[in-house]
Short mmCIF file of C-alpha atoms and ligand atoms in Angstrom, two decimals:
data_model
loop_
_atom_site.label_atom_id
_atom_site.label_comp_id
_atom_site.label_asym_id
_atom_site.label_seq_id
_atom_site.Cartn_x
_atom_site.Cartn_y
_atom_site.Cartn_z
CA MET A 1 0.00 0.00 0.00
CA THR A 2 1.22 3.51 -0.79
CA VAL A 3 1.12 6.60 1.42
CA ARG A 4 -1.52 8.10 -0.91
CA GLU A 5 -3.76 5.06 -0.58
CA ALA A 6 -3.31 4.98 3.17
CA ALA A 7 -4.11 8.70 3.45
CA ALA A 8 -7.26 8.22 1.33
CA LEU A 9 -8.36 5.38 3.63
CA ILE A 10 -7.86 7.55 6.72
CA ARG A 11 -9.86 10.37 5.12
CA ALA A 12 -12.65 7.92 4.27
CA GLY A 13 -12.99 6.84 7.91
CA GLY A 14 -10.88 3.68 7.68
CA LEU A 15 -8.06 2.32 9.79
CA VAL A 16 -4.43 1.99 8.68
CA ALA A 17 -1.46 0.68 10.59
CA PHE A 18 1.67 2.71 9.98
CA ALA A 19 5.27 2.90 11.17
CA THR A 20 6.52 5.53 13.56
CA GLU A 21 9.99 5.72 15.08
CA THR A 22 8.64 4.27 18.38
CA VAL A 23 6.29 1.39 17.43
CA TYR A 24 3.68 0.76 14.70
CA GLY A 25 0.43 2.65 15.28
CA LEU A 26 -3.15 1.75 14.38
CA GLY A 27 -4.41 5.02 12.96
CA ALA A 28 -7.73 6.69 12.23
CA ASN A 29 -8.87 10.27 11.63
CA ALA A 30 -8.84 11.71 15.16
CA LEU A 31 -11.75 14.01 14.32
CA ASP A 32 -13.98 11.12 13.16
CA ALA A 33 -15.50 9.56 16.30
CA ALA A 34 -16.90 6.51 14.47
CA ALA A 35 -13.50 5.72 12.93
CA VAL A 36 -11.79 6.07 16.31
CA ARG A 37 -14.35 3.74 17.92
CA ARG A 38 -13.28 1.03 15.46
CA ILE A 39 -9.69 1.26 16.80
CA TYR A 40 -10.95 0.30 20.26
CA GLU A 41 -13.05 -2.55 18.83
CA ILE A 42 -10.32 -4.15 16.78
CA LYS A 43 -7.71 -3.83 19.55
CA GLY A 44 -10.07 -5.01 22.28
CA ARG A 45 -8.98 -1.90 24.17
CA PRO A 46 -11.13 -0.56 27.02
CA ALA A 47 -12.79 2.77 26.24
CA THR A 48 -11.12 4.18 29.37
CA SER A 49 -7.68 4.27 27.68
CA PRO A 50 -7.13 7.52 25.76
CA LEU A 51 -5.25 7.59 22.45
CA ILE A 52 -2.28 9.64 21.30
CA VAL A 53 -3.09 12.00 18.43
CA HIS A 54 -0.33 12.23 15.84
CA VAL A 55 0.28 15.48 13.99
CA SER A 56 2.52 16.54 11.12
CA SER A 57 3.05 20.12 12.28
CA VAL A 58 3.02 22.25 15.42
CA GLY A 59 0.12 24.17 13.85
CA MET A 60 -1.95 20.98 13.73
CA ALA A 61 -1.18 20.36 17.42
CA ARG A 62 -2.14 23.90 18.39
CA ASP A 63 -5.49 23.45 16.62
CA LEU A 64 -6.28 20.58 19.00
CA ALA A 65 -4.89 21.98 22.27
CA ALA A 66 -6.77 24.64 24.19
CA GLY A 67 -3.73 25.92 26.02
CA TRP A 68 -0.47 25.77 24.08
CA SER A 69 1.93 27.01 26.76
CA GLU A 70 5.37 28.52 26.38
CA LEU A 71 6.77 25.25 27.82
CA ALA A 72 4.85 23.19 25.25
CA GLY A 73 6.40 25.34 22.53
CA ARG A 74 9.90 24.86 23.91
CA LEU A 75 9.52 21.09 24.30
CA ALA A 76 8.05 20.75 20.81
CA ALA A 77 10.88 22.83 19.36
CA LEU A 78 13.45 20.59 21.07
CA TYR A 79 11.88 17.14 20.62
CA TRP A 80 9.45 17.22 17.69
CA PRO A 81 9.42 15.35 15.48
CA GLY A 82 10.35 12.71 18.05
CA PRO A 83 9.32 10.29 20.80
CA LEU A 84 7.77 12.84 23.19
CA THR A 85 4.00 12.99 23.72
CA LEU A 86 2.59 16.14 25.34
CA VAL A 87 -0.72 16.05 27.22
CA LEU A 88 -2.54 19.39 27.10
CA PRO A 89 -6.07 20.71 27.69
CA LYS A 90 -8.14 19.84 24.60
CA ARG A 91 -10.33 21.98 22.41
CA PRO A 92 -14.04 21.06 22.25
CA HIS A 93 -13.88 19.66 18.70
CA VAL A 94 -11.57 16.80 19.75
CA PRO A 95 -14.03 13.89 20.16
CA GLY A 96 -14.37 12.48 23.67
CA VAL A 97 -13.79 8.95 22.35
CA VAL A 98 -10.19 9.91 21.51
CA THR A 99 -9.47 11.17 25.03
CA ALA A 100 -11.55 8.60 26.95
CA GLY A 101 -13.73 11.46 28.12
CA LEU A 102 -10.81 13.42 29.60
CA ASP A 103 -10.60 17.15 28.99
CA THR A 104 -6.98 16.70 27.89
CA VAL A 105 -5.48 15.41 24.66
CA ALA A 106 -2.14 13.64 24.08
CA LEU A 107 -0.20 15.01 21.09
CA ARG A 108 2.91 13.85 19.28
CA MET A 109 4.72 14.57 16.03
CA PRO A 110 6.41 11.29 15.04
CA ALA A 111 9.95 11.28 13.60
CA HIS A 112 9.30 8.89 10.75
CA PRO A 113 9.20 10.51 7.31
CA GLN A 114 6.48 8.15 6.09
CA ALA A 115 4.26 8.83 9.12
CA LEU A 116 4.65 12.57 8.66
CA GLU A 117 3.84 12.25 4.96
CA LEU A 118 0.79 10.11 5.76
CA ILE A 119 -0.61 12.65 8.25
CA ALA A 120 0.17 15.62 6.02
CA THR A 121 -1.38 13.94 2.97
CA ALA A 122 -4.49 12.90 4.92
CA GLY A 123 -4.64 16.49 6.15
CA VAL A 124 -6.14 15.41 9.48
CA PRO A 125 -4.66 14.53 12.88
CA VAL A 126 -4.31 10.75 13.27
CA ALA A 127 -5.29 9.04 16.53
CA ALA A 128 -3.19 5.92 16.96
CA PRO A 129 -2.43 3.52 19.79
CA SER A 130 0.11 0.76 19.23
CA ALA A 131 -1.05 -1.65 16.52
CA ASN A 132 -1.45 -4.74 18.70
CA ARG A 133 -4.24 -6.36 20.68
CA PHE A 134 -4.76 -4.87 24.13
CA THR A 135 -2.08 -5.85 26.72
CA GLN A 136 0.04 -7.67 24.12
CA LEU A 137 3.50 -6.90 22.78
CA SER A 138 3.83 -3.76 20.70
CA PRO A 139 4.74 -4.22 17.02
CA THR A 140 8.03 -2.91 15.66
CA THR A 141 7.72 -4.39 12.15
CA ALA A 142 4.88 -4.59 9.61
CA ARG A 143 5.00 -8.37 10.05
CA HIS A 144 4.22 -8.06 13.77
CA VAL A 145 1.08 -6.09 12.86
CA GLN A 146 0.00 -8.64 10.23
CA ASP A 147 0.41 -11.42 12.77
CA ALA A 148 -1.47 -9.58 15.54
CA PHE A 149 -4.55 -8.84 13.42
CA GLU A 150 -4.25 -11.81 11.06
CA GLY A 151 -4.10 -9.54 8.04
CA ARG A 152 -7.39 -7.77 8.82
CA VAL A 153 -5.75 -4.33 9.02
CA PRO A 154 -4.00 -2.67 6.06
CA VAL A 155 -0.38 -1.90 6.92
CA LEU A 156 1.83 0.80 5.49
CA ASP A 157 5.26 -0.81 5.76
CA GLY A 158 7.87 1.67 6.98
CA GLY A 159 10.53 -0.82 8.01
CA PRO A 160 11.62 -1.64 11.56
CA CYS A 161 11.07 1.04 14.20
CA ALA A 162 14.26 2.85 15.21
CA VAL A 163 13.42 3.76 18.82
CA GLY A 164 11.51 0.56 19.54
CA ILE A 165 9.57 1.39 22.71
CA GLU A 166 6.61 3.72 23.14
CA SER A 167 6.98 7.48 23.52
CA THR A 168 7.70 9.38 26.71
CA VAL A 169 4.36 10.90 27.85
CA LEU A 170 4.58 14.22 29.68
CA SER A 171 1.48 15.99 30.97
CA LEU A 172 1.53 19.78 30.88
CA ALA A 173 -2.15 20.00 31.85
CA GLY A 174 -1.61 20.56 35.59
CA PRO A 175 0.29 23.08 37.69
CA ALA A 176 3.58 21.10 37.34
CA PRO A 177 4.64 18.75 34.53
CA VAL A 178 4.00 15.05 35.20
CA LEU A 179 5.86 12.16 33.61
CA LEU A 180 2.97 9.78 32.85
CA ARG A 181 5.05 7.21 30.99
CA PRO A 182 8.85 7.02 30.84
CA GLY A 183 10.37 6.44 27.41
CA MET A 184 13.76 6.92 25.83
CA ILE A 185 14.09 10.59 26.82
CA PRO A 186 15.83 10.49 30.23
CA ARG A 187 13.92 12.02 33.13
CA ASP A 188 16.86 14.28 34.10
CA GLU A 189 16.87 15.79 30.61
CA LEU A 190 13.18 16.68 30.96
CA VAL A 191 13.76 18.16 34.42
CA ALA A 192 16.52 20.35 33.02
CA ILE A 193 14.06 21.81 30.51
CA ALA A 194 10.68 21.64 32.26
CA GLY A 195 11.71 22.01 35.92
CA PRO A 196 10.76 19.59 38.73
CA LEU A 197 8.23 16.90 37.76
CA ALA A 198 5.20 16.14 39.93
CA GLU A 199 4.29 12.52 40.71
CA PRO A 200 1.44 10.99 38.68
CA ALA A 201 -1.90 10.79 40.52
CA ALA A 202 -2.04 7.43 42.29
CA GLY A 203 -3.83 4.53 40.63
CA PRO A 204 -5.37 4.04 37.23
CA GLU A 205 -8.70 5.36 38.55
CA ALA A 206 -7.31 8.87 38.68
CA ALA A 207 -9.03 11.34 36.35
CA GLY A 208 -12.62 10.22 36.78
CA GLY A 209 -12.32 6.55 35.95
CA ALA A 210 -10.32 6.95 32.75
CA HIS A 211 -6.69 5.93 32.90
CA ALA A 212 -4.58 9.05 33.22
CA SER A 213 -2.16 7.11 31.08
CA PRO A 214 -3.06 3.76 29.48
CA GLY A 215 0.61 2.83 29.58
CA GLN A 216 0.03 2.65 33.34
CA HIS A 217 -1.95 -0.60 33.21
CA GLU A 218 0.08 -2.90 35.37
CA ARG A 219 -0.18 -5.70 32.80
CA HIS A 220 0.85 -4.44 29.40
CA TYR A 221 3.36 -5.12 26.65
CA GLN A 222 3.10 -8.85 27.33
CA PRO A 223 4.31 -11.84 25.34
CA ARG A 224 2.11 -14.96 25.61
CA THR A 225 5.01 -16.90 27.13
CA PRO A 226 5.40 -16.23 30.88
CA LEU A 227 8.17 -13.71 31.33
CA TYR A 228 10.33 -13.28 34.42
CA LEU A 229 12.81 -10.59 35.34
CA ASP A 230 15.53 -12.85 36.71
CA HIS A 231 18.13 -15.40 35.59
CA GLY A 232 15.71 -18.30 35.26
CA GLU A 233 17.63 -20.50 37.70
CA GLY A 234 15.83 -23.63 38.82
CA ARG A 235 12.70 -23.00 36.78
CA PRO A 236 11.27 -26.19 35.21
CA GLY A 237 10.64 -26.65 31.50
CA ARG A 238 12.42 -25.34 28.43
CA GLY A 239 13.25 -21.70 28.92
CA LEU A 240 15.17 -18.91 27.28
CA LEU A 241 17.49 -16.59 29.18
CA LEU A 242 18.06 -13.17 27.63
CA ARG A 243 21.12 -11.50 29.09
CA HIS A 244 22.07 -7.86 28.94
CA GLY A 245 25.01 -7.34 26.58
CA ARG A 246 24.63 -10.88 25.14
CA GLU A 247 21.26 -11.88 23.67
CA LEU A 248 20.11 -8.30 24.31
CA PRO A 249 22.23 -5.30 23.28
CA ALA A 250 24.52 -3.47 25.71
CA THR A 251 23.40 0.13 25.13
CA ALA A 252 19.95 1.40 26.12
CA SER A 253 19.10 2.73 22.66
CA GLU A 254 19.97 -0.53 20.87
CA TYR A 255 18.31 -2.54 23.63
CA ALA A 256 15.04 -0.61 23.18
CA ALA A 257 15.23 -0.88 19.39
CA ARG A 258 15.60 -4.68 19.54
CA LEU A 259 13.58 -5.58 22.64
CA TYR A 260 10.10 -6.20 21.20
CA GLY A 261 11.48 -7.94 18.10
CA ILE A 262 13.46 -10.34 20.29
CA LEU A 263 10.40 -10.96 22.49
CA HIS A 264 8.17 -11.58 19.44
CA GLU A 265 10.72 -14.16 18.20
CA ALA A 266 11.07 -15.78 21.60
CA ASP A 267 7.28 -15.97 21.90
CA ALA A 268 6.97 -17.69 18.52
CA ALA A 269 9.65 -20.24 19.43
CA GLY A 270 7.37 -21.97 21.95
CA TYR A 271 9.44 -21.79 25.14
CA ASP A 272 7.82 -22.56 28.50
CA TRP A 273 9.24 -19.37 29.93
CA ILE A 274 11.43 -16.40 29.07
CA ALA A 275 13.77 -14.89 31.66
CA ILE A 276 15.28 -11.46 31.16
CA GLU A 277 18.25 -10.42 33.21
CA PRO A 278 17.16 -7.24 35.05
CA PRO A 279 18.51 -4.22 33.12
CA PRO A 280 20.77 -1.65 34.80
CA GLY A 281 19.52 1.21 36.95
CA GLY A 282 19.94 4.79 35.76
CA ALA A 283 17.80 7.32 33.92
CA VAL A 284 18.48 6.11 30.37
CA TRP A 285 17.09 2.67 31.29
CA GLU A 286 13.90 3.89 33.01
CA GLY A 287 11.58 3.41 30.01
CA ILE A 288 12.97 -0.07 29.37
CA ARG A 289 12.62 -1.05 33.05
CA ASP A 290 9.01 0.19 32.99
CA ARG A 291 8.11 -1.96 29.94
CA LEU A 292 9.85 -5.05 31.33
CA GLN A 293 8.13 -4.74 34.69
CA ARG A 294 4.73 -4.57 32.98
CA ALA A 295 5.63 -7.41 30.61
CA ALA A 296 6.42 -9.55 33.65
CA ALA A 297 3.51 -8.28 35.78
CA ARG A 298 1.28 -11.33 35.41
CA ARG A 299 3.80 -13.38 37.39
CA THR A 300 3.63 -11.14 40.43
CA GLU A 301 -0.15 -10.60 40.10
CA GLY A 302 -0.83 -14.29 39.77
CA THR A 303 -3.39 -13.82 36.99
P1 AMP B 1 -0.50 3.22 23.69
O1 AMP B 1 -1.50 2.42 24.41
O2 AMP B 1 0.81 2.53 23.59
O3 AMP B 1 -0.97 3.78 22.44
O4 AMP B 1 -0.17 4.46 24.61
C1 AMP B 1 -1.03 5.53 24.69
C2 AMP B 1 -0.52 6.56 25.65
O5 AMP B 1 -1.34 7.69 25.47
C3 AMP B 1 -0.62 6.28 27.10
O6 AMP B 1 0.48 5.82 27.73
C4 AMP B 1 -1.04 7.62 27.72
O7 AMP B 1 -0.03 8.13 28.51
C5 AMP B 1 -1.28 8.50 26.61
N1 AMP B 1 -2.46 9.36 26.66
C6 AMP B 1 -3.30 9.54 25.65
N2 AMP B 1 -4.21 10.48 25.94
C7 AMP B 1 -3.97 10.91 27.17
C8 AMP B 1 -4.57 11.89 28.02
N3 AMP B 1 -5.60 12.63 27.62
N4 AMP B 1 -4.06 12.05 29.23
C9 AMP B 1 -3.00 11.33 29.62
N5 AMP B 1 -2.37 10.41 28.86
C10 AMP B 1 -2.85 10.20 27.65
MG1 MG B 2 0.00 -0.10 23.44
#
């Protein structure tokens, strides 16, 4: 499928999966409530999880945000296009289905030329969560998307995703900025620009029943194979141990870029369990630690 065809589909109220630099997104016209509802249906995603709206220009973002602050402008100038999502008060014309009824909207300009071309050609903002079924592993190749939806969703193939884990989500909607989801932009870098960060409101029930950040579901980003954050010692069955600097890359950026691909492969190989050596501490690893903890959450929850 070409960018033109994909853009025409979006304009006509359809869904298209497309590559961004973080993970593949499942996109629809953010201003078309019926189209956005279909994203939730096909993903099996609860209506309480708001979507990120992807834009191809700062102007498009400002059309959707009610309060575009000086800080929003500075962050966008520094990080857009790139893996930073900004949560801002929304304008009334942003459908409630996109924001799970919240009065804020999450905005991002992706750093993938094909994604930017798609949005610009469609001429509308594109709401897109990761193109996988709810709670499962995020896709970082077109093939992952095909497998997740068994070919039922058209995919614009943009190659493997360079960043590899989901964007950093920063809320600018309150009195102090809040890091809702860590990503590959280190926390200390954000503090240097935005000042001290406030803690996210406790629990997913914050913000009137909608998840303040859907990335905050404790179980998320999960392979089907049970995953443990340890060295797998003494565990019965046929397992796979993924070690830092061996089966998984040594640097945080390469580790993130390869992580989901390696987990998709491990999942397909039919192991009884996967063990991942706990990654290092430190700010550059925070996003990776967050994803791994959620990927392993079922073990500690016992569900
Ligand atoms: P994903 O499920 O991977 O598409 O991630 C979507 C992300 O969107 C979540 O982690 C949220 O942080 C973010 N998000 C979207 N809309 C909002 C909003 N209005 N307020 C806070 N976070 C939002
Ligand atoms: Mg997701």
